[in-house]
XYZ file of C-alpha atoms in Angstrom:
179
model
C 90.464 63.100 160.911
C 91.500 65.991 158.695
C 89.419 68.480 160.670
C 90.981 67.344 163.959
C 94.484 67.523 162.495
C 93.837 71.031 161.126
C 92.660 72.078 164.604
C 95.766 70.542 166.196
C 98.113 72.183 163.690
C 96.804 75.638 164.684
C 98.637 75.070 167.990
C 101.708 73.425 166.532
C 100.557 69.940 167.559
C 101.365 67.143 165.113
C 99.421 63.877 165.295
C 101.819 60.957 164.873
C 99.788 58.010 166.162
C 96.162 56.903 166.600
C 95.048 54.305 169.168
C 91.380 53.488 168.687
C 88.648 50.867 168.703
C 87.762 48.743 165.705
C 84.737 50.806 164.597
C 85.039 53.621 162.075
C 88.782 53.808 162.708
C 89.322 50.373 161.152
C 87.749 51.232 157.811
C 89.864 51.038 154.692
C 89.426 54.775 154.096
C 90.637 55.781 157.582
C 93.585 53.348 157.490
C 94.608 54.714 154.091
C 94.434 58.305 155.368
C 96.697 57.328 158.307
C 99.173 55.659 155.958
C 99.136 58.598 153.524
C 99.964 60.983 156.389
C 102.846 58.703 157.481
C 101.219 58.124 160.863
C 100.874 54.889 162.811
C 97.781 53.231 164.222
C 96.986 50.556 166.802
C 93.672 49.095 167.909
C 92.130 47.999 171.182
C 91.083 44.379 171.485
C 87.423 43.538 170.861
C 85.359 44.584 173.925
C 88.599 45.553 175.699
C 87.502 49.021 176.741
C 90.073 48.966 179.546
C 92.812 49.293 176.897
C 91.719 52.847 176.194
C 90.721 53.811 179.733
C 91.346 57.545 179.446
C 89.011 57.873 176.472
C 86.396 55.547 178.020
C 86.390 57.579 181.264
C 85.962 60.823 179.287
C 83.067 59.324 177.311
C 81.431 58.110 180.537
C 81.818 61.496 182.268
C 80.449 63.415 179.280
C 77.511 61.022 178.952
C 76.568 61.467 182.609
C 76.899 65.254 182.443
C 74.812 65.342 179.256
C 72.134 63.127 180.801
C 71.946 65.345 183.896
C 71.685 68.553 181.874
C 69.045 67.112 179.562
C 66.882 65.762 182.397
C 67.167 69.003 184.381
C 66.173 71.069 181.346
C 63.240 68.756 180.549
C 61.877 69.292 184.075
C 61.956 73.059 183.647
C 61.286 73.656 179.962
C 58.508 71.976 177.969
C 60.305 72.653 174.665
C 63.310 70.470 175.557
C 63.146 66.928 174.165
C 65.512 63.967 173.929
C 66.205 64.855 170.301
C 68.314 67.789 171.550
C 70.893 65.499 173.202
C 73.612 66.249 170.568
C 73.495 69.930 171.570
C 73.683 68.979 175.251
C 76.658 66.699 174.538
C 78.513 69.504 172.717
C 77.809 71.883 175.604
C 79.024 69.299 178.132
C 82.237 68.858 176.120
C 82.728 72.648 175.955
C 82.389 72.895 179.731
C 84.667 69.915 180.350
C 87.368 71.167 177.963
C 87.261 74.828 179.012
C 87.703 74.669 182.766
C 90.555 73.200 184.815
C 89.761 70.455 187.291
C 90.614 70.910 190.959
C 93.686 68.694 190.493
C 95.081 70.742 187.593
C 95.809 74.392 187.013
C 95.264 74.082 183.260
C 92.134 73.198 181.329
C 92.295 70.356 178.785
C 92.271 72.935 175.955
C 95.183 74.779 177.554
C 97.159 71.539 177.964
C 96.518 70.526 174.356
C 97.229 73.906 172.794
C 99.911 75.232 175.112
C 98.043 78.555 175.131
C 96.459 80.215 178.172
C 92.776 80.393 177.209
C 90.369 80.948 180.086
C 86.755 81.228 178.938
C 84.509 84.071 179.982
C 81.962 82.714 182.428
C 79.309 85.133 181.192
C 79.253 83.231 177.877
C 78.257 79.968 179.590
C 74.605 79.574 180.531
C 72.691 76.600 181.941
C 71.905 74.326 179.009
C 68.204 74.336 178.041
C 67.364 77.521 179.932
C 65.036 80.133 178.434
C 66.749 82.744 176.283
C 65.269 85.973 175.028
C 66.028 86.983 171.443
C 65.415 90.486 170.120
C 62.965 90.784 167.252
C 64.452 91.109 163.770
C 63.508 94.779 163.526
C 65.420 95.635 166.704
C 68.408 93.540 165.621
C 68.658 95.618 162.435
C 68.081 98.951 164.236
C 64.712 99.441 162.533
C 61.733 101.119 164.148
C 59.119 98.995 165.854
C 55.660 99.916 167.143
C 55.798 100.883 170.787
C 53.383 98.257 172.102
C 54.687 95.204 170.239
C 56.867 92.638 171.954
C 60.552 93.365 171.610
C 61.751 89.794 172.001
C 60.730 86.187 171.652
C 61.606 83.305 173.913
C 63.925 80.530 172.795
C 65.946 77.709 174.349
C 69.698 78.052 174.972
C 71.586 75.140 173.341
C 75.196 76.189 173.915
C 77.797 78.249 172.103
C 78.186 78.324 168.342
C 81.271 76.548 167.004
C 81.432 78.840 163.964
C 81.128 82.251 165.605
C 82.633 84.194 168.482
C 82.216 82.566 171.905
C 79.627 85.216 172.756
C 77.274 83.848 170.057
C 74.768 81.313 171.350
C 72.714 78.648 169.620
C 69.021 79.281 170.285
C 66.137 76.921 169.489
C 62.963 78.579 168.216
C 60.228 76.521 169.958
C 57.523 77.083 167.329
C 59.596 76.393 164.217
C 62.151 73.971 165.665
C 64.960 75.897 163.927
C 68.261 76.603 165.643
C 69.955 79.922 164.945
């Protein structure tokens, strides 16, 4: 909640009300945080997903996009497994939030922030595709023997949330680490 509100405040957006399901949003801690911030909160009825149709449609669309990307990548890359679905979901959300739909001239991020923010297409790659990473010695401008490989292969998992948009998350297939 606090992280989302900090993000919103960067664009001058103030959260005044939450409408949510009865899950984590009904906990004593969350309700107290809403009250402390002098916000209001309402809940959907039990199993009444139609009461929050916009959110349910977004969840459905993102789930289908994530499923498609994950299955496509699994067909083409033996290092992609179902355990990588959180990365695929984040990438699907980045795509969905960054580009305007055919019906709108603004992306969801632009509507929310009020700032024109078109992403650079060159920073978006197909999720799960092979990515080549320079060896450590070349990244640090050190010398390397002429006949050694200059890169290793990894798996593209989307853009980093903590770096510039040009910085990608890459899975190292042998170690399982993401950097």
